[in-house]
Each structure stands twice: as structure tokens, then as C-alpha cells.
GROMACS .gro file of C-alpha atoms in nm:
model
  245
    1UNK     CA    1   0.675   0.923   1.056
    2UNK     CA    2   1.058   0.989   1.121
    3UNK     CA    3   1.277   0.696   1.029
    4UNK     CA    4   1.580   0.609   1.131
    5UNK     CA    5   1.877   0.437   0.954
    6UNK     CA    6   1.819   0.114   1.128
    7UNK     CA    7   1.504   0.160   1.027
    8UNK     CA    8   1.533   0.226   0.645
    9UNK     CA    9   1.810  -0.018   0.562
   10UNK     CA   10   1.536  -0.286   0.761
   11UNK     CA   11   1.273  -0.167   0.452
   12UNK     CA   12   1.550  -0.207   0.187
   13UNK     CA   13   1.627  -0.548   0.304
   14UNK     CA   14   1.252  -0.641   0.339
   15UNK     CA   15   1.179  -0.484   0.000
   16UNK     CA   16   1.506  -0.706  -0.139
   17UNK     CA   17   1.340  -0.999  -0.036
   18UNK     CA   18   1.023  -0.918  -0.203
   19UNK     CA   19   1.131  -0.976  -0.567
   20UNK     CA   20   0.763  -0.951  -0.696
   21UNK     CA   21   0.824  -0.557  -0.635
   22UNK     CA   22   1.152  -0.504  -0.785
   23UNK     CA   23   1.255  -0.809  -1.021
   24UNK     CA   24   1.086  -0.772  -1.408
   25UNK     CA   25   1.163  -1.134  -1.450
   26UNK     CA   26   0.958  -1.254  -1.168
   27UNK     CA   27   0.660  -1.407  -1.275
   28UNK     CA   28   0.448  -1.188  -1.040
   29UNK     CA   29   0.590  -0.896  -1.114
   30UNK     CA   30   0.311  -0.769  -1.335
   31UNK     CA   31  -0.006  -0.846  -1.106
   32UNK     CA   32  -0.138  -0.544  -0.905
   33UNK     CA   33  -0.265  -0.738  -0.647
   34UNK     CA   34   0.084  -0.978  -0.562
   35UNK     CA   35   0.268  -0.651  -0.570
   36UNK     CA   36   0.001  -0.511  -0.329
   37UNK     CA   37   0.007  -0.823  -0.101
   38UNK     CA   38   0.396  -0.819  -0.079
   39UNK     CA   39   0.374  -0.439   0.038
   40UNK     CA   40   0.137  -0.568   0.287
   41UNK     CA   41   0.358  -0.779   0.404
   42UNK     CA   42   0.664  -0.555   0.412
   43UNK     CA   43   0.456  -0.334   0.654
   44UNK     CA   44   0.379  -0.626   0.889
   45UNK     CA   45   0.712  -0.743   0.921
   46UNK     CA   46   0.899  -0.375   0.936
   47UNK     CA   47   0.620  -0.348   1.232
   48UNK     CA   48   0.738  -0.634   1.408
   49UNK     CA   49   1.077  -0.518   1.390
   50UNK     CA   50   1.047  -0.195   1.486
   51UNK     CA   51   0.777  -0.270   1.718
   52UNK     CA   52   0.562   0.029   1.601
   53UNK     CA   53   0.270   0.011   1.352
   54UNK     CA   54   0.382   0.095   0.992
   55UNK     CA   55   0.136   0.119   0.663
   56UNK     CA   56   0.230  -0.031   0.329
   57UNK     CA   57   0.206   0.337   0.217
   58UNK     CA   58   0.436   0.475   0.441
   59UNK     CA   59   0.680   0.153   0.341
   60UNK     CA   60   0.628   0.273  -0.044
   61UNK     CA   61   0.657   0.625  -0.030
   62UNK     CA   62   1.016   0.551   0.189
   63UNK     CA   63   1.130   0.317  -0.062
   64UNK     CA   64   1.067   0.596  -0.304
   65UNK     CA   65   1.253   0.809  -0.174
   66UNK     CA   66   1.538   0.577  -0.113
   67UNK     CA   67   1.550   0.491  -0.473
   68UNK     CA   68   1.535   0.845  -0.541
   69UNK     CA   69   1.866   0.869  -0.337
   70UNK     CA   70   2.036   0.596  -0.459
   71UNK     CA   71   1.986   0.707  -0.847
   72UNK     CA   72   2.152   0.999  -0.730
   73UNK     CA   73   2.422   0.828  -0.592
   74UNK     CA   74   2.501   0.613  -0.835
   75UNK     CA   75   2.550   0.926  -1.102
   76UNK     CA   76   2.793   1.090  -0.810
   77UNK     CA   77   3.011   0.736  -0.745
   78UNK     CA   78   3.041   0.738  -1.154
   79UNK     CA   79   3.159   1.095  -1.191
   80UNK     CA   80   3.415   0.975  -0.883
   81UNK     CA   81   3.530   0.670  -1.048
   82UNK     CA   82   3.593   0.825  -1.350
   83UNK     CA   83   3.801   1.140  -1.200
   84UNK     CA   84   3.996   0.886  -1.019
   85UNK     CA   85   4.156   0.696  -1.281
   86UNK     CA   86   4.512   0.685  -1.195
   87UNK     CA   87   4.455   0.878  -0.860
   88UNK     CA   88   4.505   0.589  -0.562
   89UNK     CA   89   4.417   0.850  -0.309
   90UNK     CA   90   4.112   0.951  -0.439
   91UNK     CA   91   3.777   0.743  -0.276
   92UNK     CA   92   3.587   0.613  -0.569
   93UNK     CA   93   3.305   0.432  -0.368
   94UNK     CA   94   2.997   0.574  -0.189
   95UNK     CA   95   2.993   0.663   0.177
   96UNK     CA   96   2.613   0.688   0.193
   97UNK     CA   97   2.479   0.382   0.460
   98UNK     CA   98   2.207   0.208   0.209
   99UNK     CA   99   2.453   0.200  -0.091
  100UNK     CA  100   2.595  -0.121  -0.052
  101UNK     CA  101   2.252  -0.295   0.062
  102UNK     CA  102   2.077  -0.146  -0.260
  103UNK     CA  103   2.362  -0.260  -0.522
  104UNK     CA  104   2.136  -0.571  -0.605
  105UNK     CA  105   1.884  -0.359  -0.802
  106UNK     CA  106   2.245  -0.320  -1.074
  107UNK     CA  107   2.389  -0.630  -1.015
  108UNK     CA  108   2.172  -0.788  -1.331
  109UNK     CA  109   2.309  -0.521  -1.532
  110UNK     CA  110   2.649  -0.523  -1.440
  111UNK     CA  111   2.664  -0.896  -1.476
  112UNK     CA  112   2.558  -0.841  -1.864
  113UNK     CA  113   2.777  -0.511  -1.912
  114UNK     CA  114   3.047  -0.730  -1.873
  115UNK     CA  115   3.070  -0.788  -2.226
  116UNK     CA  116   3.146  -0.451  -2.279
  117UNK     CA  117   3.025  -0.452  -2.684
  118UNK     CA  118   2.678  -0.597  -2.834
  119UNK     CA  119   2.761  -0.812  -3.184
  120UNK     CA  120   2.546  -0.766  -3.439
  121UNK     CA  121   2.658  -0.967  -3.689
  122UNK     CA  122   3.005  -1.172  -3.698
  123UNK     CA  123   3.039  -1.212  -4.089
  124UNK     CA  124   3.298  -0.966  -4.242
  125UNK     CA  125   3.045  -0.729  -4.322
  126UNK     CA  126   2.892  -0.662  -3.997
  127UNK     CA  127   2.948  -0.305  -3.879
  128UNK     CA  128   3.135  -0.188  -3.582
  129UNK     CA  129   3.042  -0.305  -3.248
  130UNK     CA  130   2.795  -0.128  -3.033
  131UNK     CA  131   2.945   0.023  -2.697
  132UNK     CA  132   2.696  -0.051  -2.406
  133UNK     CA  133   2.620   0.184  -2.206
  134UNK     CA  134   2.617   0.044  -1.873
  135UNK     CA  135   2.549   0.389  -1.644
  136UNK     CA  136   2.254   0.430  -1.876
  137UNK     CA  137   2.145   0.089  -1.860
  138UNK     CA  138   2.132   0.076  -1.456
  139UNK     CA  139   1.972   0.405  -1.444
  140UNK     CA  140   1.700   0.328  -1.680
  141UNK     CA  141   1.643   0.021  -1.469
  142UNK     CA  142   1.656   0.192  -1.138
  143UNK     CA  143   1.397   0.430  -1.310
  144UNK     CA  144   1.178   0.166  -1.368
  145UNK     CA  145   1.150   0.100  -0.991
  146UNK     CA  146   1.116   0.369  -0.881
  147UNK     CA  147   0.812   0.424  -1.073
  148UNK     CA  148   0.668   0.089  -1.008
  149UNK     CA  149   0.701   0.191  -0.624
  150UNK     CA  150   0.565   0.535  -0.671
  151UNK     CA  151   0.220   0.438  -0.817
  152UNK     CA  152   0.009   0.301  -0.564
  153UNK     CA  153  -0.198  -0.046  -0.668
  154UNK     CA  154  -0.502   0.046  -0.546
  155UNK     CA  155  -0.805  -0.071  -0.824
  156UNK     CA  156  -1.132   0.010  -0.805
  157UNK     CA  157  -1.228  -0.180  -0.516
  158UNK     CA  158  -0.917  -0.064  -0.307
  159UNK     CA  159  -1.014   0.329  -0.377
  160UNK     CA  160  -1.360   0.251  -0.294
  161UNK     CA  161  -1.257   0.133   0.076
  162UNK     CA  162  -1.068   0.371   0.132
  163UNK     CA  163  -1.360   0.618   0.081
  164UNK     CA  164  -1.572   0.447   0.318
  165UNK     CA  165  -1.266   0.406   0.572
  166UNK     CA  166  -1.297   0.807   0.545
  167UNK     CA  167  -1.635   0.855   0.614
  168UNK     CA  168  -1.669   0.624   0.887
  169UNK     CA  169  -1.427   0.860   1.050
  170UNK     CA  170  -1.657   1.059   1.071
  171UNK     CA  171  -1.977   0.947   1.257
  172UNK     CA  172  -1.985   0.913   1.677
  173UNK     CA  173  -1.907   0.552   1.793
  174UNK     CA  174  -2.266   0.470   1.818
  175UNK     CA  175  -2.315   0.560   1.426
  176UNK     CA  176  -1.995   0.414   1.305
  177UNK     CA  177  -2.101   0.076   1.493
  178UNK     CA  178  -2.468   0.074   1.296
  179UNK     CA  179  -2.281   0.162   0.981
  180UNK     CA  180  -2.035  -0.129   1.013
  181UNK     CA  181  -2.335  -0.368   1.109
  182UNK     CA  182  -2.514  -0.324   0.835
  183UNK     CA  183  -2.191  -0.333   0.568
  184UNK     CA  184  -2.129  -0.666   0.743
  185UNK     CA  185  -2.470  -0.798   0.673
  186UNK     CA  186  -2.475  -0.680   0.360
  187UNK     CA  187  -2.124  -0.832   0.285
  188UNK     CA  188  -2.307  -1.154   0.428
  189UNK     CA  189  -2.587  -1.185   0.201
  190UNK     CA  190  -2.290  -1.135  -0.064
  191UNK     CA  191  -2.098  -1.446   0.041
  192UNK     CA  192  -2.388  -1.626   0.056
  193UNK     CA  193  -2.528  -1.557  -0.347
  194UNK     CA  194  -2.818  -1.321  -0.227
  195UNK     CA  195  -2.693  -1.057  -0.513
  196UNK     CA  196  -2.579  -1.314  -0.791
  197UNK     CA  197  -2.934  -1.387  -0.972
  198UNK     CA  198  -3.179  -1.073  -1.095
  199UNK     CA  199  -3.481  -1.252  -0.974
  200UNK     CA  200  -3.389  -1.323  -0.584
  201UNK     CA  201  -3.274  -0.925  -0.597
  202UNK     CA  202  -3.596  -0.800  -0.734
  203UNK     CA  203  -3.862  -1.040  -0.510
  204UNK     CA  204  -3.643  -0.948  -0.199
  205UNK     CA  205  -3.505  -0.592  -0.200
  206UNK     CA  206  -3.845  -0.491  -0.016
  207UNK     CA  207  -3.744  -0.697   0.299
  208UNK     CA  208  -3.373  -0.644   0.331
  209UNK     CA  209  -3.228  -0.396   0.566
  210UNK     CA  210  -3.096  -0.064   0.429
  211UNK     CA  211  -2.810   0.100   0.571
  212UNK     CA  212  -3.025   0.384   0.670
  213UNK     CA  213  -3.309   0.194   0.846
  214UNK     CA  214  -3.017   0.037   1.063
  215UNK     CA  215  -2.904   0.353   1.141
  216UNK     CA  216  -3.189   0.516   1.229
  217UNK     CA  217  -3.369   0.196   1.440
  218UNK     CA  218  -3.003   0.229   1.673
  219UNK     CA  219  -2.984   0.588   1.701
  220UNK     CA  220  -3.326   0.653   1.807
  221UNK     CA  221  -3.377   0.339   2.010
  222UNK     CA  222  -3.246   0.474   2.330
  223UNK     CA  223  -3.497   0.792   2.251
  224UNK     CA  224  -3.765   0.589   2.238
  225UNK     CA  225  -3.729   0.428   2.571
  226UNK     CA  226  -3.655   0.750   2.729
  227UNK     CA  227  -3.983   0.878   2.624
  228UNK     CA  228  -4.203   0.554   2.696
  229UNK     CA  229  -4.018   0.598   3.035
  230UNK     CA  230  -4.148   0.950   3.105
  231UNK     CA  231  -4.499   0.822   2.992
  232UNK     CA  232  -4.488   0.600   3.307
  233UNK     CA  233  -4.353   0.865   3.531
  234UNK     CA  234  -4.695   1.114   3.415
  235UNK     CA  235  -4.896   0.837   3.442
  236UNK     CA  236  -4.761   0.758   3.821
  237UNK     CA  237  -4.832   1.099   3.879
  238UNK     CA  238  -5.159   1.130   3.767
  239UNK     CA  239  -5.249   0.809   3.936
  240UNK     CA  240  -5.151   0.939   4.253
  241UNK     CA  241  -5.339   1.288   4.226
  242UNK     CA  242  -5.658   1.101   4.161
  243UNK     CA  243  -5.554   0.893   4.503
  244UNK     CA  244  -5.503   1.235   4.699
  245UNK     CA  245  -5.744   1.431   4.545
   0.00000   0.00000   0.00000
């Protein structure tokens, strides 16, 4: 889909308020689903906004890309900065439209390259201080994200849906709508403990539904009917030679 800028700086600020998907230190951080939830959500509310439907893969692969952007930035406004130095007429910030909005993904890191040297030791035999280096620092981090972003969390059971999403693609409406029926009842006798004990499986496989069966019961049930139909239509007939005859 083609996004605009009021568009993508909506995503970064959505994304910015989704710490869980950005922020190491949030307690979340590290669970696959949370993180997928909160790109769920993202996607709902950049819908709402733009009044258009949006996927959570869409919103990921953007943010990608924007992060992809702004590490690039971030190397140019340094080299700026540094060429500069004792030039007042030389711009050392960025003119690109999300830098500003993304500078929270640094700020953590800018805070602690403050103190511009790392003590090791304070006695008189400690050895000479350790110069941070903060553009490393921030684009290691920004690294980080970008990569969290970039990998899908889709487990097993995600990847599996997806599949059947596929396939059901597919089939004609009729076929898709026996398909889903009998997933549903099968997801049914799921909720409701049919598959948690060996026993109940084994004495009652014989009598549930397949997939199949379903299938084939809907598709051929109008066929059937058609031909008991024309059945009564030769017998009419046949009944009314016998009358003439």
C-alpha cells in the first residue's frame, strides 16, 4: 500500500506508544505473543485513523523501513555535526519529517553518554578512562530494533493459520462455507475437552464428523435433490402414458 507522511509519522507515534516493541527494559518485551498483540493493535488503531484497513504486517514491514531510514540518518546528522564545528552557517540537524518523532529510540543512550568516560576503577592504579562511544552505542541499539521489527512472531500455531487462511482461498463459496463449518465444530469439541483424554478419542472418532464427509454431504446435497426431482418428473410421465394409452 502507498503511505503517506501523515500516514507514517501516525505508525511511528503508535509504535512509540507501544513500548513492549521497542523498549528492552519493558517487562514484555521478550514475549512473542505481547509483541504480537501490540502490532495488532497498532494496525487497528492506524485503521481507524486513516480510515482504511491496515495489517500488522504491513505496520511492521513500514516500521522497518523507517528504522532503516532513520539509522541512516542518524550516521549523516553525525558526519554534519562534526564538519560543523565552528561553522554557524552550516545546518547540523536533520531535515527528514520522522527525525524528530523517532529521537526517543536514542534518548536512553544519550541520557547515559552524558558521562562522556566509563570508570573502571578510582584507586591510583586504575588505568585510563574508557571513551564511550555514543554514535556506536545508539546505532547498535537502533539495530536491535530494527531486527526485533523485521522478524515476524508468528509460532507454530500462527504459521499454521495462515496456511489454512490460504487454502480456503481457494475453494467456491459453497466449499469454503462446509470447510469453515466443520473447523468450527471441530474447534467446539476442543473447547469443550472432547480431545484432552486418549480414551473418549479412541471410543468416539468413529462417530465424529470429518472434514471431508461435511464437504461432500453439502456439495452433493443440491445434486441429490435435483435427481430425486427428475425421478418424479419420469414417473409423471409414465403415469400419464399409461392414462392415454
Amino acid at each position: 500500500m502507498d503511505w503517506s507522511k501523515d500516514m507514517g509519522l501516525s505508525l511511528v507515534n503508535l509504535y512509540k506508544n507501544k513500548e513492549v516493541l521497542w523498549n528492552p527494559g519493558n517487562s514484555e518485551y521478550h514475549q512473542k505473543n505481547r509483541r504480537h498483540d501490540a502490532w495488532q493493535e497498532v494496525a487497528d488503531e492506524l485503521s481507524l485513523i486513516i480510515k482504511k484497513p491496515v495489517s500488522s504486517l504491513e505496520c511492521k514491514r513500514k516500521m522497518d523501513t523507517i528504522l532503516s531510514s532513520f539509522r541512516r540518518e542518524r550516521v549523516k546528522v553525525r558526519k554534519i555535526s562534526e564538519m560543523a564545528e565552528g561553522d554557524s552557517d552550516r545546518p547540523s540537524g536533520s531535515t527528514w519529517f520522522l527525525y524528530d518523532s523517532l529521537t526517543f529510540l536514542i534518548e536512553k543512550d544519550v541520557l547515559r553518554s552524558n558521562k562522556s568516560f566509563v570508570n573502571v576503577n578510582r584507586d591510583e592504579h586504575s588505568p585510563p578512562p574508557i571513551k564511550v562511544n555514543k554514535m556506536q552505542s545508539e546505532n547498535e541499539r537502533i539495530e536491535k530494533i530494527s531486527k526485533a521489527v523485521e522478524t515476524p512472531s508468528e509460532d507454530e500455531c500462527y504459521s499454521y493459520g495462515m496456511f489454512v487462511a490460504n487454502k480456503l482461498k481457494r475453494y467456491s463459496a459453497r466449499t469454503r462455507s462446509a470447510v469453515q463449518h466443520a473447523i468450527s465444530d471441530i474447534l467446539f469439541n476442543a473447547d469443550m475437552g472432547y480431545y484432552n483424554q486418549s480414551s473418549s478419542v479412541s471410543t468416539n472418532t468413529q462417530t465424529e464428523p470429518n472434514v471431508v464427509q461435511c464437504i461432500w454431504l453439502q456439495q452433493n446435497e443440491s445434486t441429490q435433490q435435483e435427481h430425486d426431482f427428475k425421478n418424479e418428473v419420469i414417473s409423471d410421465l409414465e403415469n400419464e402414458n399409461e392414462i392415454f394409452n
